[in-house]
C-alpha cells in the first residue's frame, strides 16, 4: 500500500469535516436505498444475497446450530464417562465423537461465530454500508456451510474423523487410519478455512479503509482494533494449518512421506505446523470476544473505557506474542529444556497483556456505575470463569507442571474455562446486547437471567472438579476407566452438571426465541450507546445508513446522530445512481478518497463454492483425475468473477457532499481490491514460509535416514532454472508496463517459465515417494507452477481487457493486481530455486 | 500507513530475535545426542545474538514517532513491548540446560 | 519426611489413588506436586483479589487513576508474579532433568497397544518384559522411550511427569522411586482404539541389580 496518509506530521492536522448535505425526507430516502440494497425475494434471494447483514447473521445462526450439535456430542461424551465401564458407545464411535466435538466447536462454531460477528457488526460500527468484498463474504459462507455439511454427513455415516482434533501423525496417516475418516477432516476443515482467509482479508480491508470520514485509526472503536488484530492473526495463523493439511493429504493420497520417520519425514513437523496455527487460534477466538467486552462494559457502566491506549497496546502485544508460544503444546515431545524455557517464558508473558485488559475493564467499572442488565450478568460470568482459566493456563505454561498435567482432564478443564469463559460468555453478552438491533424487539424479562444462572452453575459444576480428576491421573480421550474407582464420583459430578449446563443453553435459546416472537418493539438506541451501530433504525436496514456518518457524527449519543443521518445530513445520501455505493477513506486519518461501486445480488459465490465442493468430494472419493478436471469450472468461475468487476457505463465523479467530489473506484490510485490482494498475499506468504519452515526442519532437526542419492541431470536442471529465473525477472519488469504489448510479452514470459518447469524440472525430480525431502521439493515445484499459471491467467486477463477496450488513460483495469501477483510469484519462485539449491548442497 | 509500520516495528524485532535464537539453538543442538548441554562457545554465541537483539531496541526506542488520538503513542508502546519480550522470553539462554 | 506428612493428609483429603500426581512417591514427582500446591495457593489469592475488586466496582462512580489499573496492576503486578513463577518453574525443571551421571537406564518401547521394557541384566545381557517394568528404588533411573508405530506417552504419575514415545526418536525421562513397590503407569497420548487400556506397572526393587530375572514380584501396591 503506497499512500502515506497517516504519517505523523500530517495526521496532526485534524481533517476538516465534510459540509452537510441538504435535508431530505427520511422515508423516500429510505425507500430509494432499500430498492437498491435489498436481497432478492424468497429462497433464491437467500442464495444470491451478498449483504453483510444477511450473511453475518447467517454465519452466526449457522454457528449456533453447530454449537448445538457439538453440545449434543458433548452430552454423549459425558454420558459415556458418567460410569467407569461406559454406558453405550463403543471405542471407535467414542473416538469419532470427541474428535468431532472438538473439531466442530473450534472450526464450525467458534471461528465462524466470530467471523459472523465481525462481518455483521463492523460496517455498522465503522459507519459504512457493507464489507469491502460482498461477494467474498458470500463465498466464505457457502464454503463454510458445505465444508461443515461434509463433516456432519461423515458423522452420520459413521466415517467421521477419529484421531482427535489435532490429528497427530502418524496416527492420522494412512497406515494407522485407513478409510476416509482422516480425509474428511483434512479436506473438510481446509474447505472451511477458505472462509476464514476470505473473512480475514475483508475484515482487514474494511477496518483500514472504510471508516467514517474523520474516524482516525487511533480513535476508532476498540472493537475495530480487536478485529484488526484478529484478522491479522488469521492471515498469518491459518496458512500453517492449510499447508500442513495439504501435505498430510498428499501423504495419504499419494504416499509422499512428509511425516513418515522411516523415509526422512517427521511426525513433529505436523505438530509444529499444527500448533503454529493452533495456539494463535485460541487468541483469534478470544480477541473478538474481548472486543465485544470492551464495547459493552463501558455502556453498561455509563462511562468511557479506561485505558484505551493501553488496551490497544495489549492487543498489539497479544497478536505478536501468541505466535511465540506454540511449543507449549509440545512440552512432552522431548525438546531440550532451553527451548522449552523460551516458550514457557513467552507463554507466561502473554498473560501480561491479558491482565492489562482485565484490569482496565474492572477499572472502567470502578469509574462508572455498573448497571445489572442481562449482558452484564454474562460479563460477570466471563470474569469469574476466564480469570480461573487464565490462571490454570499460566500453571500449564510452567514446564514441570505441564509434564504432569498435559493430556489429562486438567487440560480439558482449562481449555473449557478459557473457551467458554473467554468466548461463550462474552458471546452471550454480545447476543443479548445486540439482539434488539437484529430483531428490533425488546427482551421478555426473566428467562434470560434464569438461563444465565443455570449455565453458570452447570459450567462450574462440570469443569471445576475436572481439574482434580486430571490431577488424580485421568488422561483425556479415554472411554472407560474400570480400574479407577477413585475417579467415579468426580466424573459423575461432571456429567450431572453437564446436563444442567445443557438445560441452561436450551433456556438461552428459548430466551432468544421468545424475544423474536413475543418481544415488544424496542426503543431506538436502547442502551444509550455512543457507537454508530446504534445510530440506525431497529431492526438494522440492509444499507445501514441513509447517509454516511462523518466526523461530526462521531462520539455522540447514537439516537441524536440517527435522526441527522436519516434525513440525509451525512455523506453520499441515498442511492441516486441506482448503485450500491460507499465511501473509501485513507488508512490513518480516514480522509475521503473515493467512492466504491459494489456488485449487487449474484449467485456467483454459490456457484463457485459449489464447484470447489465438487472438487473436494472427488478428492474424498479418490477420483483424482476427475478432481483435476473439476478445477476447470473453478478456474472459469474465477475468471467470470474478475469480469464482474468491470465498470458499467461511463464513470462520472460523484459529489458526496456539497462541493466535495470524488472519483469512482475504477479510477482510484489505491482501490479496495488492491488492498485486499495485498492482504491475501500476506496469507500466501505465510503459507510459503510454512513450507520453507518444513524444509529447514526436515533438513536440520530431523535425524531420519538420508535421502537416497539424487539422480540429477545437472545441466538440464541448470538451463531450466536459469530460464525460469530469467523469465520471472522479465515478468516483473513487464508487469510494470502499460501497453498491450507488455501484457502479451508478460504472458509469454510466464508461459515460458511454466513450460521450463514442466519440461525441464518436473521430469527429473526424484521420486517424491522415496524420501520426505524429495516430496517437499515436488510440493514446492507444484506451488511455483500454480502461481505461474495464475500469473499467466492475470496477464491474459489484462490482454482481454484491452481487447474489450476497458483500459484507458484513467482506468488501469487489472494492471495493478497483476503486478502485485507477478512480484509475489517471481520472488517466491526465485526463493524456491535458491532454497532447493541450498538444501541440495546440504544434503 | 507509515505510522502503522512503526507500530509493528518493535514486536517484529522481537519476533526476529526470537526466531534467530531459537533456530540457532536448534542448529547447534541438532548434532549433540546426550542430555547435557552446549559447549561454552555455542552458548556464548546464543547469548551474543540475544544481547545484540536487546541492544537493537535502543535506536528503535529513540526513533519511534507519535501521532494524534487516543492511541497516539502506540509505536512507542510497541517498541517497549518488543523490548520486554526480548529480554523476558530469551533470558533462559543464560543458564538452562540446552540439548 | 515433610512429603510423607503432606501426602498422608492428602490421602485423607481425597488426593490419593494409584495414578495421583498429588500423592508423589519420589523426589521428581514431589517437586512438581510442591509446585502445584504453591501455584494453587497463589491462584487462590489472585482470584479472590480480582473478584474483590470486581465486587467493589458496584457502587457509586469514583475517580480512579488510569495508570494504576493499566500499569500498576496490569503490567507490574502481573509481571512480578509471573517472573517469580517462571523462575521457580525453570529451577524445578533444571533439577529434575536427566543428566549424564551414569544412572541406570531402562528402555520402554510403546506399540499399539502395549509396552515392552528392556532392562540390563546382571551379566549385561538385555532382559525383556512386557507390561511390567523393573527399576531400582531410591536412585535415579533414566527411561529411554521409543515407539513402534504411532505416538504414545509414557507416564507414571507418582514418580515423574510424562514423556512422549515418538517413532523415529528416542526420548529420555528421569524418574526416582523413594521406596520399593509397584507403581501404576499408562499411555497418556491418544493412540487409537486401545488407548484407554494401555496401562503398565513399574516395580521398584530394593536390591539392584536383581539376583535373577525376572525378579520376584514384591507384594503390595504402594
Ligand atoms: C457445551 C458444553 C461442553 C461440554 C459439556 C464439553 C465437554 C467436553 C469433554 C468432556 C471433553 C473431553 C473429551 C475427552 O476427554 O475425551 C471435551 C473436549 C473438547 N472440547 Fe468440549 N465441551 C463443551 C463445550 C465446548 C466448547 C464451547 C468448546 C470450544 C469452543 C469446546 C472445545 C473442546 C475441545 C477443543 C476439546 C478437545 C477435543 C479433543 O480432545 O480432540 N467444548 N469437551
Ligand atoms: Cu497454546
Ligand atoms: Cu495411548
mmCIF file with all atom_site columns, N, CA and C in Angstrom, chain C residues 88-132:
data_model
loop_
_atom_site.group_PDB
_atom_site.id
_atom_site.type_symbol
_atom_site.label_atom_id
_atom_site.label_alt_id
_atom_site.label_comp_id
_atom_site.label_asym_id
_atom_site.label_entity_id
_atom_site.label_seq_id
_atom_site.pdbx_PDB_ins_code
_atom_site.Cartn_x
_atom_site.Cartn_y
_atom_site.Cartn_z
_atom_site.occupancy
_atom_site.B_iso_or_equiv
_atom_site.pdbx_formal_charge
_atom_site.auth_seq_id
_atom_site.auth_comp_id
_atom_site.auth_asym_id
_atom_site.auth_atom_id
_atom_site.pdbx_PDB_model_num
ATOM 1   N N  . UNK C 1 88  ? 10.705 -20.081 39.412 1.00 0.00 ? 88  UNK C N  1
ATOM 2   C CA . UNK C 1 88  ? 10.521 -21.327 40.167 1.00 0.00 ? 88  UNK C CA 1
ATOM 3   C C  . UNK C 1 88  ? 10.386 -22.505 39.212 1.00 0.00 ? 88  UNK C C  1
ATOM 4   N N  . UNK C 1 89  ? 9.602  -22.313 38.158 1.00 0.00 ? 89  UNK C N  1
ATOM 5   C CA . UNK C 1 89  ? 9.391  -23.395 37.202 1.00 0.00 ? 89  UNK C CA 1
ATOM 6   C C  . UNK C 1 89  ? 10.691 -23.826 36.537 1.00 0.00 ? 89  UNK C C  1
ATOM 7   N N  . UNK C 1 90  ? 11.518 -22.850 36.156 1.00 0.00 ? 90  UNK C N  1
ATOM 8   C CA . UNK C 1 90  ? 12.758 -23.204 35.468 1.00 0.00 ? 90  UNK C CA 1
ATOM 9   C C  . UNK C 1 90  ? 13.722 -23.902 36.427 1.00 0.00 ? 90  UNK C C  1
ATOM 10  N N  . UNK C 1 91  ? 13.759 -23.441 37.675 1.00 0.00 ? 91  UNK C N  1
ATOM 11  C CA . UNK C 1 91  ? 14.656 -24.079 38.633 1.00 0.00 ? 91  UNK C CA 1
ATOM 12  C C  . UNK C 1 91  ? 14.229 -25.522 38.864 1.00 0.00 ? 91  UNK C C  1
ATOM 13  N N  . UNK C 1 92  ? 12.952 -25.730 39.101 1.00 0.00 ? 92  UNK C N  1
ATOM 14  C CA . UNK C 1 92  ? 12.481 -27.100 39.292 1.00 0.00 ? 92  UNK C CA 1
ATOM 15  C C  . UNK C 1 92  ? 12.767 -27.928 38.048 1.00 0.00 ? 92  UNK C C  1
ATOM 16  N N  . UNK C 1 93  ? 12.515 -27.344 36.888 1.00 0.00 ? 93  UNK C N  1
ATOM 17  C CA . UNK C 1 93  ? 12.777 -28.059 35.638 1.00 0.00 ? 93  UNK C CA 1
ATOM 18  C C  . UNK C 1 93  ? 14.220 -28.514 35.548 1.00 0.00 ? 93  UNK C C  1
ATOM 19  N N  . UNK C 1 94  ? 15.141 -27.613 35.877 1.00 0.00 ? 94  UNK C N  1
ATOM 20  C CA . UNK C 1 94  ? 16.553 -27.972 35.814 1.00 0.00 ? 94  UNK C CA 1
ATOM 21  C C  . UNK C 1 94  ? 16.880 -29.116 36.764 1.00 0.00 ? 94  UNK C C  1
ATOM 22  N N  . UNK C 1 95  ? 16.248 -29.077 37.950 1.00 0.00 ? 95  UNK C N  1
ATOM 23  C CA . UNK C 1 95  ? 16.601 -30.076 38.958 1.00 0.00 ? 95  UNK C CA 1
ATOM 24  C C  . UNK C 1 95  ? 16.140 -31.473 38.601 1.00 0.00 ? 95  UNK C C  1
ATOM 25  N N  . UNK C 1 96  ? 15.069 -31.586 37.844 1.00 0.00 ? 96  UNK C N  1
ATOM 26  C CA . UNK C 1 96  ? 14.547 -32.933 37.583 1.00 0.00 ? 96  UNK C CA 1
ATOM 27  C C  . UNK C 1 96  ? 14.939 -33.461 36.210 1.00 0.00 ? 96  UNK C C  1
ATOM 28  N N  . UNK C 1 97  ? 15.793 -32.729 35.519 1.00 0.00 ? 97  UNK C N  1
ATOM 29  C CA . UNK C 1 97  ? 16.217 -33.155 34.182 1.00 0.00 ? 97  UNK C CA 1
ATOM 30  C C  . UNK C 1 97  ? 17.159 -34.363 34.253 1.00 0.00 ? 97  UNK C C  1
ATOM 31  N N  . UNK C 1 98  ? 17.145 -35.229 33.252 1.00 0.00 ? 98  UNK C N  1
ATOM 32  C CA . UNK C 1 98  ? 18.153 -36.287 33.190 1.00 0.00 ? 98  UNK C CA 1
ATOM 33  C C  . UNK C 1 98  ? 19.542 -35.675 33.000 1.00 0.00 ? 98  UNK C C  1
ATOM 34  N N  . UNK C 1 99  ? 20.550 -36.324 33.582 1.00 0.00 ? 99  UNK C N  1
ATOM 35  C CA . UNK C 1 99  ? 21.929 -35.858 33.444 1.00 0.00 ? 99  UNK C CA 1
ATOM 36  C C  . UNK C 1 99  ? 22.793 -37.001 32.947 1.00 0.00 ? 99  UNK C C  1
ATOM 37  N N  . UNK C 1 100 ? 23.966 -36.673 32.476 1.00 0.00 ? 100 UNK C N  1
ATOM 38  C CA . UNK C 1 100 ? 24.930 -37.723 32.122 1.00 0.00 ? 100 UNK C CA 1
ATOM 39  C C  . UNK C 1 100 ? 25.652 -38.181 33.381 1.00 0.00 ? 100 UNK C C  1
ATOM 40  N N  . UNK C 1 101 ? 24.982 -38.863 34.278 1.00 0.00 ? 101 UNK C N  1
ATOM 41  C CA . UNK C 1 101 ? 25.645 -39.224 35.528 1.00 0.00 ? 101 UNK C CA 1
ATOM 42  C C  . UNK C 1 101 ? 25.649 -40.728 35.740 1.00 0.00 ? 101 UNK C C  1
ATOM 43  N N  . UNK C 1 102 ? 25.546 -41.447 34.664 1.00 0.00 ? 102 UNK C N  1
ATOM 44  C CA . UNK C 1 102 ? 25.640 -42.894 34.773 1.00 0.00 ? 102 UNK C CA 1
ATOM 45  C C  . UNK C 1 102 ? 24.464 -43.559 35.452 1.00 0.00 ? 102 UNK C C  1
ATOM 46  N N  . UNK C 1 103 ? 23.306 -42.939 35.411 1.00 0.00 ? 103 UNK C N  1
ATOM 47  C CA . UNK C 1 103 ? 22.131 -43.539 36.035 1.00 0.00 ? 103 UNK C CA 1
ATOM 48  C C  . UNK C 1 103 ? 21.753 -44.823 35.312 1.00 0.00 ? 103 UNK C C  1
ATOM 49  N N  . UNK C 1 104 ? 21.051 -45.698 36.035 1.00 0.00 ? 104 UNK C N  1
ATOM 50  C CA . UNK C 1 104 ? 20.534 -46.917 35.426 1.00 0.00 ? 104 UNK C CA 1
ATOM 51  C C  . UNK C 1 104 ? 19.592 -46.528 34.291 1.00 0.00 ? 104 UNK C C  1
ATOM 52  N N  . UNK C 1 105 ? 19.665 -47.222 33.161 1.00 0.00 ? 105 UNK C N  1
ATOM 53  C CA . UNK C 1 105 ? 18.698 -46.929 32.100 1.00 0.00 ? 105 UNK C CA 1
ATOM 54  C C  . UNK C 1 105 ? 17.854 -48.159 31.801 1.00 0.00 ? 105 UNK C C  1
ATOM 55  N N  . UNK C 1 106 ? 16.612 -47.892 31.472 1.00 0.00 ? 106 UNK C N  1
ATOM 56  C CA . UNK C 1 106 ? 15.695 -48.939 31.062 1.00 0.00 ? 106 UNK C CA 1
ATOM 57  C C  . UNK C 1 106 ? 15.019 -48.458 29.792 1.00 0.00 ? 106 UNK C C  1
ATOM 58  N N  . UNK C 1 107 ? 14.848 -49.344 28.835 1.00 0.00 ? 107 UNK C N  1
ATOM 59  C CA . UNK C 1 107 ? 14.152 -48.951 27.609 1.00 0.00 ? 107 UNK C CA 1
ATOM 60  C C  . UNK C 1 107 ? 12.678 -49.256 27.716 1.00 0.00 ? 107 UNK C C  1
ATOM 61  N N  . UNK C 1 108 ? 11.844 -48.305 27.317 1.00 0.00 ? 108 UNK C N  1
ATOM 62  C CA . UNK C 1 108 ? 10.402 -48.542 27.267 1.00 0.00 ? 108 UNK C CA 1
ATOM 63  C C  . UNK C 1 108 ? 9.972  -48.354 25.825 1.00 0.00 ? 108 UNK C C  1
ATOM 64  N N  . UNK C 1 109 ? 9.457  -49.426 25.260 1.00 0.00 ? 109 UNK C N  1
ATOM 65  C CA . UNK C 1 109 ? 9.078  -49.382 23.853 1.00 0.00 ? 109 UNK C CA 1
ATOM 66  C C  . UNK C 1 109 ? 7.560  -49.507 23.760 1.00 0.00 ? 109 UNK C C  1
ATOM 67  N N  . UNK C 1 110 ? 6.918  -48.499 23.140 1.00 0.00 ? 110 UNK C N  1
ATOM 68  C CA . UNK C 1 110 ? 5.462  -48.493 23.077 1.00 0.00 ? 110 UNK C CA 1
ATOM 69  C C  . UNK C 1 110 ? 5.003  -49.004 21.719 1.00 0.00 ? 110 UNK C C  1
ATOM 70  N N  . UNK C 1 111 ? 3.869  -49.673 21.727 1.00 0.00 ? 111 UNK C N  1
ATOM 71  C CA . UNK C 1 111 ? 3.282  -50.085 20.451 1.00 0.00 ? 111 UNK C CA 1
ATOM 72  C C  . UNK C 1 111 ? 1.779  -50.086 20.616 1.00 0.00 ? 111 UNK C C  1
ATOM 73  N N  . UNK C 1 112 ? 1.036  -50.197 19.526 1.00 0.00 ? 112 UNK C N  1
ATOM 74  C CA . UNK C 1 112 ? -0.415 -50.283 19.616 1.00 0.00 ? 112 UNK C CA 1
ATOM 75  C C  . UNK C 1 112 ? -0.785 -51.704 20.008 1.00 0.00 ? 112 UNK C C  1
ATOM 76  N N  . UNK C 1 113 ? -1.270 -52.035 21.188 1.00 0.00 ? 113 UNK C N  1
ATOM 77  C CA . UNK C 1 113 ? -1.409 -51.146 22.313 1.00 0.00 ? 113 UNK C CA 1
ATOM 78  C C  . UNK C 1 113 ? -0.812 -51.823 23.505 1.00 0.00 ? 113 UNK C C  1
ATOM 79  N N  . UNK C 1 114 ? 0.416  -51.534 23.799 1.00 0.00 ? 114 UNK C N  1
ATOM 80  C CA . UNK C 1 114 ? 1.067  -52.131 24.950 1.00 0.00 ? 114 UNK C CA 1
ATOM 81  C C  . UNK C 1 114 ? 2.484  -51.602 25.093 1.00 0.00 ? 114 UNK C C  1
ATOM 82  N N  . UNK C 1 115 ? 3.192  -52.147 26.054 1.00 0.00 ? 115 UNK C N  1
ATOM 83  C CA . UNK C 1 115 ? 4.544  -51.689 26.324 1.00 0.00 ? 115 UNK C CA 1
ATOM 84  C C  . UNK C 1 115 ? 5.465  -52.888 26.461 1.00 0.00 ? 115 UNK C C  1
ATOM 85  N N  . UNK C 1 116 ? 6.692  -52.770 25.937 1.00 0.00 ? 116 UNK C N  1
ATOM 86  C CA . UNK C 1 116 ? 7.687  -53.773 26.287 1.00 0.00 ? 116 UNK C CA 1
ATOM 87  C C  . UNK C 1 116 ? 8.893  -53.034 26.835 1.00 0.00 ? 116 UNK C C  1
ATOM 88  N N  . UNK C 1 117 ? 9.539  -53.647 27.803 1.00 0.00 ? 117 UNK C N  1
ATOM 89  C CA . UNK C 1 117 ? 10.634 -52.981 28.503 1.00 0.00 ? 117 UNK C CA 1
ATOM 90  C C  . UNK C 1 117 ? 11.898 -53.809 28.371 1.00 0.00 ? 117 UNK C C  1
ATOM 91  N N  . UNK C 1 118 ? 13.006 -53.136 28.212 1.00 0.00 ? 118 UNK C N  1
ATOM 92  C CA . UNK C 1 118 ? 14.278 -53.838 28.120 1.00 0.00 ? 118 UNK C CA 1
ATOM 93  C C  . UNK C 1 118 ? 15.189 -53.354 29.243 1.00 0.00 ? 118 UNK C C  1
ATOM 94  N N  . UNK C 1 119 ? 15.609 -54.273 30.093 1.00 0.00 ? 119 UNK C N  1
ATOM 95  C CA . UNK C 1 119 ? 16.491 -53.921 31.203 1.00 0.00 ? 119 UNK C CA 1
ATOM 96  C C  . UNK C 1 119 ? 17.851 -54.505 30.938 1.00 0.00 ? 119 UNK C C  1
ATOM 97  N N  . UNK C 1 120 ? 18.820 -53.998 31.650 1.00 0.00 ? 120 UNK C N  1
ATOM 98  C CA . UNK C 1 120 ? 20.142 -54.581 31.550 1.00 0.00 ? 120 UNK C CA 1
ATOM 99  C C  . UNK C 1 120 ? 20.273 -55.638 32.637 1.00 0.00 ? 120 UNK C C  1
ATOM 100 N N  . UNK C 1 121 ? 20.417 -56.894 32.245 1.00 0.00 ? 121 UNK C N  1
ATOM 101 C CA . UNK C 1 121 ? 20.512 -57.979 33.219 1.00 0.00 ? 121 UNK C CA 1
ATOM 102 C C  . UNK C 1 121 ? 21.834 -57.919 33.965 1.00 0.00 ? 121 UNK C C  1
ATOM 103 N N  . UNK C 1 122 ? 21.968 -58.803 34.958 1.00 0.00 ? 122 UNK C N  1
ATOM 104 C CA . UNK C 1 122 ? 23.165 -58.797 35.797 1.00 0.00 ? 122 UNK C CA 1
ATOM 105 C C  . UNK C 1 122 ? 24.417 -59.008 34.957 1.00 0.00 ? 122 UNK C C  1
ATOM 106 N N  . UNK C 1 123 ? 24.333 -59.879 33.958 1.00 0.00 ? 123 UNK C N  1
ATOM 107 C CA . UNK C 1 123 ? 25.505 -60.167 33.137 1.00 0.00 ? 123 UNK C CA 1
ATOM 108 C C  . UNK C 1 123 ? 25.610 -59.236 31.937 1.00 0.00 ? 123 UNK C C  1
ATOM 109 N N  . UNK C 1 124 ? 24.837 -58.206 31.924 1.00 0.00 ? 124 UNK C N  1
ATOM 110 C CA . UNK C 1 124 ? 24.915 -57.257 30.819 1.00 0.00 ? 124 UNK C CA 1
ATOM 111 C C  . UNK C 1 124 ? 24.017 -57.605 29.665 1.00 0.00 ? 124 UNK C C  1
ATOM 112 N N  . UNK C 1 125 ? 23.462 -58.820 29.663 1.00 0.00 ? 125 UNK C N  1
ATOM 113 C CA . UNK C 1 125 ? 22.565 -59.191 28.567 1.00 0.00 ? 125 UNK C CA 1
ATOM 114 C C  . UNK C 1 125 ? 21.211 -58.534 28.761 1.00 0.00 ? 125 UNK C C  1
ATOM 115 N N  . UNK C 1 126 ? 20.558 -58.105 27.686 1.00 0.00 ? 126 UNK C N  1
ATOM 116 C CA . UNK C 1 126 ? 19.268 -57.445 27.840 1.00 0.00 ? 126 UNK C CA 1
ATOM 117 C C  . UNK C 1 126 ? 18.203 -58.424 28.326 1.00 0.00 ? 126 UNK C C  1
ATOM 118 N N  . UNK C 1 127 ? 17.346 -57.944 29.188 1.00 0.00 ? 127 UNK C N  1
ATOM 119 C CA . UNK C 1 127 ? 16.230 -58.743 29.670 1.00 0.00 ? 127 UNK C CA 1
ATOM 120 C C  . UNK C 1 127 ? 14.937 -58.029 29.326 1.00 0.00 ? 127 UNK C C  1
ATOM 121 N N  . UNK C 1 128 ? 14.049 -58.737 28.644 1.00 0.00 ? 128 UNK C N  1
ATOM 122 C CA . UNK C 1 128 ? 12.803 -58.111 28.196 1.00 0.00 ? 128 UNK C CA 1
ATOM 123 C C  . UNK C 1 128 ? 11.674 -58.437 29.153 1.00 0.00 ? 128 UNK C C  1
ATOM 124 N N  . UNK C 1 129 ? 10.717 -57.543 29.217 1.00 0.00 ? 129 UNK C N  1
ATOM 125 C CA . UNK C 1 129 ? 9.477  -57.869 29.918 1.00 0.00 ? 129 UNK C CA 1
ATOM 126 C C  . UNK C 1 129 ? 8.361  -57.080 29.261 1.00 0.00 ? 129 UNK C C  1
ATOM 127 N N  . UNK C 1 130 ? 7.145  -57.554 29.446 1.00 0.00 ? 130 UNK C N  1
ATOM 128 C CA . UNK C 1 130 ? 6.020  -56.862 28.841 1.00 0.00 ? 130 UNK C CA 1
ATOM 129 C C  . UNK C 1 130 ? 5.052  -56.437 29.925 1.00 0.00 ? 130 UNK C C  1
ATOM 130 N N  . UNK C 1 131 ? 4.641  -55.180 29.892 1.00 0.00 ? 131 UNK C N  1
ATOM 131 C CA . UNK C 1 131 ? 3.610  -54.717 30.815 1.00 0.00 ? 131 UNK C CA 1
ATOM 132 C C  . UNK C 1 131 ? 4.095  -54.423 32.222 1.00 0.00 ? 131 UNK C C  1
ATOM 133 N N  . UNK C 1 132 ? 5.250  -54.940 32.610 1.00 0.00 ? 132 UNK C N  1
ATOM 134 C CA . UNK C 1 132 ? 5.781  -54.659 33.944 1.00 0.00 ? 132 UNK C CA 1
ATOM 135 C C  . UNK C 1 132 ? 7.243  -54.250 33.818 1.00 0.00 ? 132 UNK C C  1
#
